[in-house]
Short mmCIF file of C-alpha atoms and ligand atoms in Angstrom, two decimals:
data_model
loop_
_atom_site.label_atom_id
_atom_site.label_comp_id
_atom_site.label_asym_id
_atom_site.label_seq_id
_atom_site.Cartn_x
_atom_site.Cartn_y
_atom_site.Cartn_z
CA MET A 1 -50.74 23.24 -24.53
CA ASP A 2 -51.53 22.10 -21.04
CA TRP A 3 -49.02 23.17 -18.41
CA ASN A 4 -47.65 21.20 -15.54
CA LEU A 5 -46.48 24.23 -13.61
CA GLU A 6 -44.82 22.30 -10.78
CA GLU A 7 -42.69 20.30 -13.19
CA THR A 8 -41.77 23.35 -15.24
CA GLU A 9 -40.69 25.25 -12.15
CA LYS A 10 -38.67 22.37 -10.80
CA LYS A 11 -36.80 21.93 -14.06
CA ALA A 12 -36.14 25.66 -14.39
CA LEU A 13 -34.73 25.95 -10.87
CA ILE A 14 -32.37 23.02 -11.45
CA GLU A 15 -31.12 24.47 -14.73
CA ILE A 16 -30.51 27.84 -13.14
CA LYS A 17 -28.74 26.36 -10.16
CA ASN A 18 -26.40 24.37 -12.39
CA ALA A 19 -25.47 27.22 -14.71
CA VAL A 20 -21.69 27.28 -14.95
CA ASP A 21 -21.21 30.95 -15.77
CA GLU A 22 -23.06 34.20 -16.38
CA LYS A 23 -23.32 33.49 -20.08
CA GLU A 24 -25.18 30.28 -19.50
CA LEU A 25 -27.35 31.92 -16.86
CA GLU A 26 -28.34 34.57 -19.41
CA VAL A 27 -29.42 31.83 -21.82
CA PHE A 28 -31.75 30.45 -19.15
CA ARG A 29 -33.01 33.92 -18.26
CA ILE A 30 -34.06 34.44 -21.88
CA LYS A 31 -35.50 30.94 -22.07
CA TYR A 32 -37.77 31.53 -19.06
CA LEU A 33 -38.25 35.27 -18.61
CA GLY A 34 -37.62 36.53 -22.14
CA ARG A 35 -40.29 38.13 -24.35
CA LYS A 36 -41.02 34.80 -26.02
CA GLY A 37 -40.04 32.85 -22.93
CA VAL A 38 -41.78 30.10 -21.04
CA VAL A 39 -43.30 32.39 -18.42
CA GLN A 40 -44.77 34.62 -21.09
CA GLU A 41 -46.26 31.55 -22.79
CA ILE A 42 -47.82 30.43 -19.53
CA PHE A 43 -49.47 33.81 -18.98
CA SER A 44 -50.78 33.82 -22.56
CA TYR A 45 -52.32 30.44 -21.83
CA LEU A 46 -54.17 31.84 -18.80
CA GLY A 47 -56.93 33.09 -21.12
CA LYS A 48 -57.75 29.53 -22.16
CA VAL A 49 -57.97 28.14 -18.66
CA PRO A 50 -61.58 27.29 -17.64
CA LYS A 51 -63.02 29.98 -15.42
CA GLU A 52 -63.18 27.90 -12.25
CA ASP A 53 -59.50 26.91 -12.54
CA LYS A 54 -58.24 30.37 -13.29
CA PRO A 55 -57.56 31.68 -9.77
CA LEU A 56 -55.44 28.66 -8.84
CA PHE A 57 -53.59 28.59 -12.16
CA GLY A 58 -52.94 32.32 -11.94
CA GLN A 59 -51.62 31.99 -8.42
CA LYS A 60 -49.28 29.17 -9.41
CA ALA A 61 -48.06 31.02 -12.50
CA ASN A 62 -47.24 34.08 -10.38
CA SER A 63 -45.31 32.13 -7.86
CA LEU A 64 -43.43 30.31 -10.67
CA ARG A 65 -42.42 33.65 -12.17
CA ASN A 66 -41.31 35.03 -8.80
CA ASN A 67 -39.33 31.94 -7.90
CA ILE A 68 -37.53 31.82 -11.23
CA THR A 69 -36.74 35.54 -11.07
CA LYS A 70 -35.43 35.16 -7.54
CA ALA A 71 -33.30 32.10 -8.46
CA ILE A 72 -31.71 33.94 -11.37
CA GLU A 73 -30.96 36.93 -9.17
CA THR A 74 -29.36 34.75 -6.48
CA LYS A 75 -27.28 32.88 -8.99
CA LYS A 76 -26.13 36.11 -10.61
CA GLN A 77 -25.14 37.44 -7.19
CA SER A 78 -23.08 34.33 -6.53
CA PHE A 79 -21.14 34.86 -9.76
CA ILE A 80 -20.49 38.46 -8.76
CA GLU A 81 -19.26 37.37 -5.31
CA LYS A 82 -16.89 34.92 -6.93
CA THR A 83 -15.42 37.57 -9.16
CA LYS A 84 -15.05 39.82 -6.13
CA ASP A 85 -13.17 37.09 -4.27
CA PHE A 86 -10.90 36.77 -7.22
CA LEU A 87 -10.31 40.51 -7.43
CA ASN A 88 -9.57 40.57 -3.69
CA LEU A 89 -6.81 38.07 -4.21
CA ASP A 90 -3.59 39.40 -2.72
CA VAL A 91 -0.89 38.19 -5.05
CA THR A 92 1.78 39.41 -2.65
CA LEU A 93 0.80 36.84 -0.01
CA PRO A 94 3.27 33.96 0.27
CA GLY A 95 2.10 30.83 -1.60
CA VAL A 96 1.37 27.45 -0.11
CA ALA A 97 4.68 25.65 -0.07
CA VAL A 98 4.66 22.22 -1.64
CA SER A 99 6.88 20.13 0.55
CA LEU A 100 8.95 17.41 -1.03
CA GLY A 101 8.32 13.88 0.15
CA HIS A 102 11.08 11.42 0.90
CA LYS A 103 11.52 7.69 1.19
CA HIS A 104 9.82 5.92 4.07
CA LEU A 105 12.18 4.65 6.76
CA ILE A 106 11.41 1.05 5.77
CA THR A 107 12.33 1.74 2.15
CA GLN A 108 15.47 3.58 3.26
CA THR A 109 16.45 0.61 5.42
CA ILE A 110 15.84 -1.87 2.60
CA ASP A 111 17.89 0.30 0.21
CA GLU A 112 20.71 0.63 2.71
CA ILE A 113 20.89 -3.10 3.47
CA CYS A 114 20.61 -4.14 -0.17
CA SER A 115 23.30 -1.75 -1.31
CA LEU A 116 25.67 -3.07 1.38
CA PHE A 117 25.20 -6.53 -0.11
CA GLU A 118 25.49 -5.15 -3.62
CA THR A 119 29.00 -3.89 -2.83
CA LEU A 120 29.80 -7.51 -1.98
CA GLY A 121 28.61 -8.69 -5.38
CA PHE A 122 25.04 -9.68 -4.55
CA VAL A 123 22.26 -8.86 -7.00
CA ILE A 124 18.77 -7.74 -5.98
CA GLN A 125 15.81 -9.85 -7.05
CA GLU A 126 12.14 -9.69 -6.19
CA GLY A 127 9.51 -12.39 -5.99
CA PRO A 128 5.70 -12.34 -5.91
CA GLU A 129 3.75 -11.81 -2.69
CA ILE A 130 1.16 -14.39 -3.75
CA GLU A 131 2.86 -17.75 -3.65
CA THR A 132 2.20 -21.45 -4.02
CA GLU A 133 2.52 -23.98 -1.21
CA ALA A 134 5.26 -25.57 -3.26
CA HIS A 135 7.46 -22.49 -3.07
CA ASN A 136 6.50 -21.29 0.39
CA PHE A 137 6.70 -24.73 2.04
CA GLU A 138 7.46 -27.95 0.12
CA GLY A 139 10.53 -26.68 -1.70
CA LEU A 140 11.84 -25.44 1.63
CA ASN A 141 11.51 -28.86 3.23
CA ILE A 142 8.60 -27.77 5.41
CA PRO A 143 6.55 -30.97 5.64
CA GLU A 144 2.76 -31.09 5.42
CA ASP A 145 2.36 -31.43 9.21
CA HIS A 146 4.72 -28.58 10.16
CA PRO A 147 2.89 -26.18 12.53
CA SER A 148 3.65 -23.12 10.41
CA ARG A 149 1.55 -24.65 7.63
CA ASP A 150 -1.75 -24.57 9.44
CA GLY A 151 -4.08 -21.69 8.79
CA PHE A 152 -3.03 -19.80 11.89
CA ASP A 153 0.35 -18.82 10.60
CA THR A 154 -0.40 -18.30 6.96
CA PHE A 155 -3.00 -16.36 5.04
CA TYR A 156 -4.50 -18.71 2.47
CA LEU A 157 -6.32 -17.36 -0.55
CA GLU A 158 -9.51 -18.86 -1.91
CA ALA A 159 -7.89 -19.12 -5.33
CA GLU A 160 -6.57 -22.52 -6.30
CA ASP A 161 -2.94 -23.00 -7.29
CA PRO A 162 -3.05 -23.15 -11.11
CA TYR A 163 -0.18 -25.66 -11.12
CA GLU A 164 -1.39 -28.02 -8.43
CA LYS A 165 -4.91 -29.34 -7.94
CA ASN A 166 -6.49 -29.06 -4.47
CA LYS A 167 -3.82 -26.65 -3.24
CA ASN A 168 -4.62 -23.02 -2.61
CA LEU A 169 -2.48 -20.00 -3.25
CA LEU A 170 -1.29 -18.07 -0.20
CA LEU A 171 0.36 -14.82 0.87
CA ARG A 172 4.01 -15.68 1.36
CA SER A 173 4.87 -15.93 5.05
CA HIS A 174 8.57 -15.28 4.44
CA THR A 175 10.86 -14.28 1.57
CA SER A 176 12.48 -17.74 1.47
CA PRO A 177 10.29 -18.92 -1.46
CA GLY A 178 12.41 -16.45 -3.42
CA GLN A 179 15.34 -18.87 -2.92
CA ILE A 180 13.40 -21.61 -4.67
CA ARG A 181 12.41 -19.38 -7.57
CA ILE A 182 15.98 -18.22 -8.15
CA MET A 183 17.49 -21.70 -7.91
CA LYS A 184 14.87 -23.23 -10.20
CA GLU A 185 15.84 -20.77 -12.89
CA HIS A 186 19.58 -20.36 -12.41
CA LYS A 187 22.61 -22.53 -11.82
CA PRO A 188 25.28 -21.53 -9.26
CA PRO A 189 27.30 -19.49 -8.60
CA LEU A 190 24.46 -17.39 -7.17
CA ALA A 191 24.52 -14.37 -4.86
CA VAL A 192 21.15 -12.68 -4.43
CA VAL A 193 19.22 -10.60 -1.93
CA ILE A 194 15.43 -10.62 -2.13
CA PRO A 195 13.60 -7.81 -0.32
CA GLY A 196 9.82 -7.71 0.04
CA ARG A 197 6.62 -7.84 2.04
CA VAL A 198 5.57 -10.94 3.94
CA TYR A 199 2.30 -11.74 5.70
CA ARG A 200 1.38 -13.60 8.89
CA PRO A 201 -1.93 -13.58 10.75
CA ASP A 202 -0.26 -12.33 13.95
CA ALA A 203 -2.24 -10.23 16.37
CA VAL A 204 -1.05 -6.67 15.97
CA ASP A 205 0.94 -5.28 18.92
CA ALA A 206 4.01 -3.12 19.46
CA SER A 207 6.31 -5.70 17.87
CA HIS A 208 3.98 -7.66 15.54
CA SER A 209 2.11 -6.79 12.40
CA PHE A 210 0.26 -9.01 9.93
CA MET A 211 2.44 -7.51 7.20
CA PHE A 212 6.12 -6.75 7.51
CA HIS A 213 9.28 -6.77 5.39
CA GLN A 214 12.11 -9.23 5.10
CA ILE A 215 15.30 -9.41 3.12
CA GLU A 216 16.38 -12.86 2.08
CA GLY A 217 19.99 -13.61 1.20
CA LEU A 218 21.29 -16.58 -0.75
CA LEU A 219 24.83 -17.51 -1.76
CA VAL A 220 25.38 -20.82 -3.54
CA ASP A 221 28.60 -22.10 -5.04
CA LYS A 222 30.93 -25.07 -4.96
CA ASP A 223 32.61 -24.56 -1.63
CA ILE A 224 30.57 -22.30 0.64
CA LYS A 225 31.24 -22.97 4.32
CA PHE A 226 29.67 -21.99 7.62
CA SER A 227 32.67 -19.71 8.20
CA ASP A 228 31.62 -17.79 5.07
CA LEU A 229 28.18 -17.33 6.59
CA LYS A 230 29.68 -16.05 9.85
CA GLY A 231 32.13 -13.78 8.06
CA LEU A 232 29.52 -12.34 5.70
CA LEU A 233 26.95 -11.59 8.38
CA THR A 234 29.53 -10.21 10.80
CA ASP A 235 30.81 -7.88 8.12
CA PHE A 236 27.26 -6.80 7.30
CA CYS A 237 26.31 -6.13 10.93
CA GLN A 238 29.46 -4.13 11.63
CA LYS A 239 28.92 -2.02 8.53
CA PHE A 240 25.24 -1.47 9.26
CA PHE A 241 25.22 -1.05 13.06
CA GLY A 242 28.84 0.08 13.55
CA LYS A 243 31.78 -1.66 15.23
CA ASN A 244 30.31 -1.05 18.64
CA ILE A 245 28.26 -4.26 18.72
CA ASN A 246 28.61 -7.78 20.02
CA MET A 247 27.24 -10.60 17.89
CA ARG A 248 26.38 -14.18 18.56
CA PHE A 249 25.17 -17.06 16.41
CA ARG A 250 22.66 -18.95 18.54
CA PRO A 251 21.83 -22.50 17.33
CA HIS A 252 18.29 -22.73 16.01
CA TYR A 253 16.12 -24.88 13.77
CA PHE A 254 14.84 -24.09 10.29
CA PRO A 255 13.70 -26.94 8.01
CA PHE A 256 15.48 -25.42 5.01
CA THR A 257 18.91 -24.86 6.53
CA GLU A 258 21.26 -27.21 8.37
CA PRO A 259 22.93 -26.20 10.57
CA SER A 260 20.75 -23.19 11.40
CA ALA A 261 21.22 -20.25 13.71
CA GLU A 262 19.66 -17.04 14.82
CA VAL A 263 21.84 -13.96 14.97
CA ASP A 264 21.63 -11.72 18.03
CA ILE A 265 23.34 -8.42 18.58
CA SER A 266 23.89 -6.23 21.61
CA TRP A 267 25.61 -2.90 22.08
CA LYS A 268 29.02 -3.00 23.75
CA ASP A 269 28.32 0.07 25.87
CA GLY A 270 24.59 -0.50 26.29
CA LYS A 271 22.53 -2.89 28.38
CA LYS A 272 23.73 -6.46 28.14
CA GLU A 273 20.54 -7.38 26.32
CA TRP A 274 20.67 -9.62 23.21
CA LEU A 275 18.31 -8.76 20.37
CA GLU A 276 17.49 -11.19 17.60
CA ILE A 277 17.80 -9.75 14.10
CA MET A 278 17.79 -12.66 11.66
CA GLY A 279 17.65 -16.36 10.91
CA CYS A 280 20.33 -18.05 8.86
CA GLY A 281 22.03 -21.32 8.03
CA MET A 282 23.55 -23.57 5.39
CA VAL A 283 21.11 -24.51 2.62
CA HIS A 284 19.59 -27.95 3.33
CA PRO A 285 20.42 -30.68 0.76
CA LYS A 286 16.67 -31.36 0.44
CA VAL A 287 16.24 -27.82 -0.92
CA PHE A 288 18.92 -28.39 -3.55
CA GLU A 289 17.23 -31.66 -4.44
CA PHE A 290 13.87 -29.92 -4.90
CA VAL A 291 15.26 -27.36 -7.33
CA GLY A 292 17.01 -30.09 -9.29
CA TYR A 293 20.65 -29.46 -8.41
CA LYS A 294 22.92 -32.51 -8.63
CA LYS A 295 23.39 -34.15 -5.24
CA GLY A 296 26.52 -32.91 -3.45
CA ALA A 297 27.47 -30.53 -6.25
CA TYR A 298 26.96 -27.32 -4.31
CA THR A 299 26.81 -25.82 -0.86
CA GLY A 300 25.18 -22.56 0.09
CA LEU A 301 24.28 -20.15 2.82
CA ALA A 302 21.00 -18.36 3.37
CA PHE A 303 19.70 -15.74 5.75
CA GLY A 304 16.48 -13.84 6.30
CA LEU A 305 16.33 -10.60 8.20
CA GLY A 306 13.37 -8.62 9.46
CA VAL A 307 13.53 -5.08 8.15
CA GLU A 308 11.20 -3.45 10.72
CA ARG A 309 13.10 -5.12 13.56
CA ILE A 310 16.39 -3.77 12.29
CA ALA A 311 15.04 -0.27 11.59
CA MET A 312 13.56 -0.19 15.11
CA LEU A 313 16.86 -1.18 16.68
CA LYS A 314 18.93 1.22 14.65
CA HIS A 315 16.67 4.23 15.11
CA GLY A 316 15.21 3.57 18.55
CA VAL A 317 11.61 3.09 17.33
CA SER A 318 9.64 1.32 20.04
CA ASP A 319 6.37 0.46 18.27
CA ILE A 320 6.17 -1.26 14.87
CA ARG A 321 2.72 0.23 14.22
CA THR A 322 4.18 3.72 13.78
CA PHE A 323 5.68 2.58 10.46
CA TYR A 324 2.24 2.09 8.95
CA GLU A 325 0.21 4.93 10.44
CA ASN A 326 1.39 7.50 7.93
CA ASP A 327 1.83 10.14 10.63
CA ASN A 328 4.05 12.80 9.17
CA ARG A 329 5.37 13.83 12.58
CA PHE A 330 6.95 10.37 12.79
CA LEU A 331 7.95 9.97 9.14
CA LYS A 332 9.61 13.38 8.95
CA GLN A 333 12.19 12.39 11.55
CA PHE A 334 13.98 10.02 9.19
N1 LIG B 1 12.54 -17.63 6.53
C1 LIG B 1 12.97 -17.60 7.90
C2 LIG B 1 11.90 -16.85 8.72
O1 LIG B 1 11.08 -16.18 8.17
C3 LIG B 1 14.29 -16.91 8.05
C4 LIG B 1 15.43 -17.65 7.39
C5 LIG B 1 15.80 -17.37 6.10
C6 LIG B 1 16.13 -18.62 8.09
C7 LIG B 1 16.84 -18.04 5.50
C8 LIG B 1 17.18 -19.30 7.51
C9 LIG B 1 17.54 -19.01 6.22
O2 LIG B 1 11.86 -16.96 9.92
#
């Protein structure tokens, strides 16, 4: 047999290095250095090597033997060290405490808000984050040329809407498409809250993020009035923020509610600064028409609140980005 000494050595050193325990290392020791081992075979072969090649072959064979011997020794030593480490283990040292996690402030806020509405008879529903234009816009009476429909305010996906040719799917820009989904499937009376993530290509700063959370609310029945909307949201705000707040309903425009308003709050003993916390209004007849409700049969109220906004106000958080940075020094405080 002709020997490729370089190859043999390389293979041996890899095998030795990868040995998982002393038992396996011993197997390799016998394979290479044993009485009938590879090294022995190589030296027996030396006699057959042509005279002129002998010195070089002999030299290489020697160095192969030394290197393998050394590698086995080193590996053995490393197993011994490991055992020593183990024996040095001080079992009386205190262990590493596994600290329990807890809900993120955003999740806590969503839970708190939803359960307040649950006590009023609302049920919690969720909708998908990938939506169709029909649910995110059309159904909500947001016409094709409405500014919020252009690419700047909505993330469009490359995937085509499977239900509508030449329309792409998108990441929902608000939780309001949840209204459409619920109403398409159920007849009034309806009382639902829909929490979830929404996406807008906003530049990220202290008060904007391209992903944030909203909670949508929808109440539809035969005789829902604007006074119900005011009463419901006032009750909610006083329960959530305490009685120490002022509230105002500031007229606003949303295509899917009429009339529409934004709700601002301020603290009675604080600065006289109004802070916007949600949009709301009476469900637009066009929305009822889209979901197939009989004209004039129902009225309804809807609202959409920004969870981060509300958590920031309630807990004095000044930068929205801290919610997403996963810094335990921040998260632990809540
Ligand atoms: N969807 C609106 C927004 O994201 C909020 C809203 C919801 C307004 C429901 C009115 C009724 O700004």
